[in-house]
mmCIF file of C-alpha atoms and ligand atoms in Angstrom:
data_model
loop_
_atom_site.group_PDB
_atom_site.id
_atom_site.type_symbol
_atom_site.label_atom_id
_atom_site.label_comp_id
_atom_site.label_asym_id
_atom_site.label_seq_id
_atom_site.Cartn_x
_atom_site.Cartn_y
_atom_site.Cartn_z
ATOM 1 C CA MET A 87 -101.659 57.819 -3.178
ATOM 2 C CA ASN A 88 -97.702 58.689 -2.717
ATOM 3 C CA ALA A 89 -95.636 58.436 0.734
ATOM 4 C CA PRO A 90 -96.177 62.268 1.723
ATOM 5 C CA VAL A 91 -99.940 62.312 0.622
ATOM 6 C CA GLN A 92 -100.748 59.097 2.991
ATOM 7 C CA PHE A 93 -98.421 60.378 5.994
ATOM 8 C CA LEU A 94 -100.114 63.897 5.507
ATOM 9 C CA ALA A 95 -103.576 62.074 5.630
ATOM 10 C CA ARG A 96 -102.313 59.675 8.894
ATOM 11 C CA LEU A 97 -101.429 63.309 10.478
ATOM 12 C CA ILE A 98 -104.877 64.825 9.854
ATOM 13 C CA ALA A 99 -106.828 61.541 11.270
ATOM 14 C CA ASP A 100 -104.594 61.525 14.253
ATOM 15 C CA THR A 101 -106.381 65.344 14.984
ATOM 16 C CA PRO A 102 -103.405 67.277 15.678
ATOM 17 C CA PRO A 103 -103.583 70.715 17.409
ATOM 18 C CA LEU A 104 -105.390 73.357 15.638
ATOM 19 C CA GLU A 105 -102.725 75.163 14.156
ATOM 20 C CA GLN A 106 -100.981 71.894 12.826
ATOM 21 C CA LEU A 107 -104.313 70.545 11.612
ATOM 22 C CA VAL A 108 -104.370 73.847 9.348
ATOM 23 C CA ILE A 109 -101.055 73.838 8.016
ATOM 24 C CA VAL A 110 -101.155 70.456 7.406
ATOM 25 C CA CYS A 111 -104.277 69.949 5.448
ATOM 26 C CA GLY A 112 -103.614 73.709 3.674
ATOM 27 C CA ILE A 113 -100.372 71.534 2.154
ATOM 28 C CA ALA A 114 -102.072 68.298 1.559
ATOM 29 C CA GLU A 115 -104.999 70.235 -0.709
ATOM 30 C CA SER A 116 -102.338 71.765 -2.588
ATOM 31 C CA LEU A 117 -100.637 68.151 -3.245
ATOM 32 C CA ARG A 118 -104.146 66.927 -4.427
ATOM 33 C CA ILE A 119 -104.824 69.415 -6.605
ATOM 34 C CA GLY A 120 -101.240 69.705 -8.071
ATOM 35 C CA ALA A 121 -100.951 73.506 -7.194
ATOM 36 C CA GLN A 122 -97.893 74.812 -7.062
ATOM 37 C CA PRO A 123 -96.372 76.464 -4.768
ATOM 38 C CA LEU A 124 -97.957 74.056 -1.564
ATOM 39 C CA VAL A 125 -97.443 77.875 0.168
ATOM 40 C CA ARG A 126 -96.906 81.330 -0.904
ATOM 41 C CA GLY A 127 -95.278 83.967 0.654
ATOM 42 C CA LEU A 128 -92.438 81.995 2.505
ATOM 43 C CA ASP A 129 -89.268 82.170 1.346
ATOM 44 C CA PRO A 130 -87.234 78.417 1.530
ATOM 45 C CA ALA A 131 -85.885 78.629 4.914
ATOM 46 C CA SER A 132 -89.468 79.568 6.618
ATOM 47 C CA PHE A 133 -91.235 77.039 4.278
ATOM 48 C CA ALA A 134 -88.679 74.383 5.888
ATOM 49 C CA GLU A 135 -88.713 75.652 9.526
ATOM 50 C CA MET A 136 -92.590 75.844 9.195
ATOM 51 C CA CYS A 137 -92.787 71.654 7.638
ATOM 52 C CA ALA A 138 -89.945 70.648 9.937
ATOM 53 C CA HIS A 139 -92.542 72.122 12.913
ATOM 54 C CA CYS A 140 -95.736 70.888 11.603
ATOM 55 C CA VAL A 141 -94.943 67.911 9.025
ATOM 56 C CA PRO A 142 -91.649 66.633 10.556
ATOM 57 C CA GLY A 143 -90.343 63.516 8.111
ATOM 58 C CA VAL A 144 -92.681 64.410 5.125
ATOM 59 C CA PRO A 145 -90.086 65.485 2.055
ATOM 60 C CA LEU A 146 -91.773 68.501 1.107
ATOM 61 C CA GLU A 147 -90.171 71.013 -1.679
ATOM 62 C CA ASN A 148 -92.410 74.575 -1.987
ATOM 63 C CA GLY A 149 -93.019 75.497 -5.843
ATOM 64 C CA SER A 150 -92.517 79.297 -6.950
ATOM 65 C CA VAL A 151 -95.235 81.195 -8.514
ATOM 66 C CA VAL A 152 -95.072 80.740 -12.014
ATOM 67 C CA ASP A 153 -97.912 83.208 -13.231
ATOM 68 C CA ALA A 154 -99.968 84.271 -10.251
ATOM 69 C CA GLY A 155 -101.707 86.955 -12.738
ATOM 70 C CA ILE A 156 -103.550 89.386 -10.642
ATOM 71 C CA ASP A 157 -104.865 88.093 -7.417
ATOM 72 C CA GLU A 158 -104.843 89.339 -3.631
ATOM 73 C CA PHE A 159 -102.603 86.984 -1.965
ATOM 74 C CA ASP A 160 -100.160 90.040 -0.811
ATOM 75 C CA GLU A 161 -103.398 92.110 0.355
ATOM 76 C CA LEU A 162 -105.105 89.542 2.199
ATOM 77 C CA PHE A 163 -101.433 88.078 3.643
ATOM 78 C CA GLU A 164 -101.220 91.499 4.872
ATOM 79 C CA LEU A 165 -104.292 91.977 6.680
ATOM 80 C CA LEU A 166 -104.360 89.108 7.957
ATOM 81 C CA MET A 167 -100.740 89.959 9.741
ATOM 82 C CA LEU A 168 -102.253 93.086 10.869
ATOM 83 C CA TYR A 169 -104.855 91.135 13.105
ATOM 84 C CA ALA A 170 -102.626 88.244 14.052
ATOM 85 C CA GLU A 171 -102.249 87.836 17.927
ATOM 86 C CA PRO A 172 -99.817 86.530 18.628
ATOM 87 C CA CYS A 173 -97.932 87.745 16.016
ATOM 88 C CA ASP A 174 -95.469 84.792 15.879
ATOM 89 C CA LYS A 175 -94.500 82.458 13.652
ATOM 90 C CA MET A 176 -96.947 80.197 13.830
ATOM 91 C CA SER A 177 -99.460 82.959 12.820
ATOM 92 C CA PHE A 178 -97.498 83.902 10.271
ATOM 93 C CA TRP A 179 -97.476 80.217 8.736
ATOM 94 C CA LEU A 180 -101.151 79.977 8.793
ATOM 95 C CA ALA A 181 -101.667 83.786 7.094
ATOM 96 C CA ALA A 182 -99.502 82.131 4.500
ATOM 97 C CA VAL A 183 -101.411 78.835 4.022
ATOM 98 C CA ILE A 184 -104.907 80.684 4.308
ATOM 99 C CA SER A 185 -104.076 83.263 1.271
ATOM 100 C CA THR A 186 -102.788 80.705 -0.700
ATOM 101 C CA ALA A 187 -105.931 78.620 -0.490
ATOM 102 C CA ALA A 188 -108.063 81.835 -0.963
ATOM 103 C CA GLN A 189 -107.053 82.261 -4.230
ATOM 104 C CA ARG A 190 -108.627 79.165 -5.376
ATOM 105 C CA ASP A 191 -112.465 79.024 -6.246
ATOM 106 C CA ASN A 192 -114.331 77.375 -3.655
ATOM 107 C CA HIS A 193 -115.775 78.273 -0.172
ATOM 108 C CA LEU A 194 -112.480 78.716 1.950
ATOM 109 C CA TRP A 195 -112.830 75.876 4.440
ATOM 110 C CA GLN A 196 -113.036 74.041 1.366
ATOM 111 C CA ASP A 197 -110.140 75.706 -0.429
ATOM 112 C CA MET A 198 -107.914 74.673 2.844
ATOM 113 C CA GLY A 199 -109.121 70.922 2.507
ATOM 114 C CA LEU A 200 -110.306 71.319 6.045
ATOM 115 C CA PRO A 201 -112.716 68.927 7.461
ATOM 116 C CA SER A 202 -115.904 71.483 7.596
ATOM 117 C CA ARG A 203 -115.460 75.898 8.377
ATOM 118 C CA LYS A 204 -115.491 75.004 12.052
ATOM 119 C CA GLU A 205 -111.986 74.622 11.656
ATOM 120 C CA LEU A 206 -111.556 77.616 9.892
ATOM 121 C CA SER A 207 -113.872 79.974 12.135
ATOM 122 C CA GLY A 208 -111.983 78.068 14.929
ATOM 123 C CA ILE A 209 -108.479 79.026 13.878
ATOM 124 C CA LEU A 210 -109.622 82.548 12.658
ATOM 125 C CA LEU A 211 -111.023 82.878 16.308
ATOM 126 C CA LYS A 212 -107.931 82.188 17.857
ATOM 127 C CA ARG A 213 -104.855 83.679 15.979
ATOM 128 C CA PHE A 214 -106.790 86.414 14.069
ATOM 129 C CA PRO A 215 -109.060 87.321 17.064
ATOM 130 C CA ARG A 216 -110.091 90.815 16.500
ATOM 131 C CA LEU A 217 -110.332 90.550 12.611
ATOM 132 C CA ALA A 218 -112.898 87.161 13.271
ATOM 133 C CA GLU A 219 -114.728 88.939 15.568
ATOM 134 C CA ALA A 220 -115.359 91.654 13.240
ATOM 135 C CA ASN A 221 -117.537 89.370 11.346
ATOM 136 C CA VAL A 222 -120.087 89.829 13.278
ATOM 137 C CA ARG A 223 -123.421 88.567 11.030
ATOM 138 C CA ASP A 224 -121.516 85.541 10.239
ATOM 139 C CA MET A 225 -120.697 86.572 6.301
ATOM 140 C CA LYS A 226 -118.538 84.311 4.141
ATOM 141 C CA TRP A 227 -115.178 83.879 5.219
ATOM 142 C CA LYS A 228 -113.859 85.026 1.474
ATOM 143 C CA LYS A 229 -116.439 87.341 1.042
ATOM 144 C CA PHE A 230 -115.642 89.228 4.793
ATOM 145 C CA PHE A 231 -112.118 89.294 3.612
ATOM 146 C CA TYR A 232 -112.851 90.786 0.817
ATOM 147 C CA ARG A 233 -115.251 93.462 1.901
ATOM 148 C CA GLN A 234 -112.469 94.193 4.722
ATOM 149 C CA LEU A 235 -110.120 94.735 1.711
ATOM 150 C CA CYS A 236 -112.264 96.766 -0.325
ATOM 151 C CA GLN A 237 -112.961 99.232 2.814
ATOM 152 C CA ARG A 238 -109.437 99.550 3.481
ATOM 153 C CA ALA A 239 -108.883 100.525 -0.334
ATOM 154 C CA GLY A 240 -111.663 102.550 -0.277
ATOM 155 C CA VAL A 241 -113.034 100.710 -3.633
ATOM 156 C CA PRO A 242 -116.710 100.572 -3.505
ATOM 157 C CA ILE A 243 -117.526 96.933 -4.638
ATOM 158 C CA CYS A 244 -120.910 96.225 -2.798
ATOM 159 C CA LYS A 245 -124.050 96.632 -4.628
ATOM 160 C CA SER A 246 -125.487 98.074 -1.582
ATOM 161 C CA PRO A 247 -124.613 100.502 1.281
ATOM 162 C CA ASN A 248 -125.523 98.072 3.920
ATOM 163 C CA CYS A 249 -125.949 93.916 3.748
ATOM 164 C CA ALA A 250 -129.742 93.969 4.732
ATOM 165 C CA ASP A 251 -130.961 96.225 0.946
ATOM 166 C CA CYS A 252 -128.423 94.180 -0.943
ATOM 167 C CA THR A 253 -130.091 91.914 -3.484
ATOM 168 C CA ASP A 254 -126.767 89.825 -3.284
ATOM 169 C CA TYR A 255 -127.060 89.042 0.443
ATOM 170 C CA ALA A 256 -127.669 85.012 -0.052
ATOM 171 C CA TYR A 257 -124.505 85.018 -1.969
ATOM 172 C CA CYS A 258 -122.893 86.939 0.717
ATOM 173 C CA PHE A 259 -124.340 85.446 4.108
ATOM 174 C CA GLY A 260 -125.957 82.100 2.592
ATOM 175 C CA PRO A 261 -124.645 78.540 3.786
ATOM 176 C CA GLU A 262 -120.845 77.882 3.208
ATOM 177 C CA SER A 263 -121.326 74.351 2.696
HETATM 178 S S1 SF4 B 1180 -124.664 91.717 0.915
HETATM 179 FE FE1 SF4 B 1180 -124.080 93.115 -0.471
HETATM 180 S S2 SF4 B 1180 -123.482 95.138 0.854
HETATM 181 FE FE2 SF4 B 1180 -123.276 92.872 1.840
HETATM 182 S S3 SF4 B 1180 -120.839 92.742 1.641
HETATM 183 FE FE3 SF4 B 1180 -122.364 91.207 0.279
HETATM 184 S S4 SF4 B 1180 -122.307 92.631 -1.351
HETATM 185 FE FE4 SF4 B 1180 -121.680 94.032 -0.116
#
């Protein structure tokens, strides 16, 4: 393990406040899978400020997007910020970390390197409460976000007008683990 990764692992083991834990885990997961950038959507000054606040003393450089192809980073980031409470720098950093991780292929809490789904639900309820509370049936978080985006865009991606009658029910609501 290299020095930044070791330091981040120690920080996580010390169970910092939830906001810091989520950001540290997101950065650590990006380093683990070697993806660049560590956090999308932040200019160099904002990335440096986030690191100074959440991972002080760790020399980290953000990468730049080489070719993201078509993805939903911007749309998800915008959705989260629409519901950020408070709408402060920390929520901005968290929205960037969550939206970066959401472009990967696993359950969102796994993509974020979190210990379990509990921390993801916790940070969404704490920082994006009205959005998180709209997930009244505890849909898988990625599915929930994408359903929100499709509804906002007026694009019908669902196979059924309601979830109860849908053949994809288990896909959207099954255990997220
Ligand atoms: S269960 Fe079906 S209707 Fe409900 S969100 Fe999933 S795909 Fe859409």
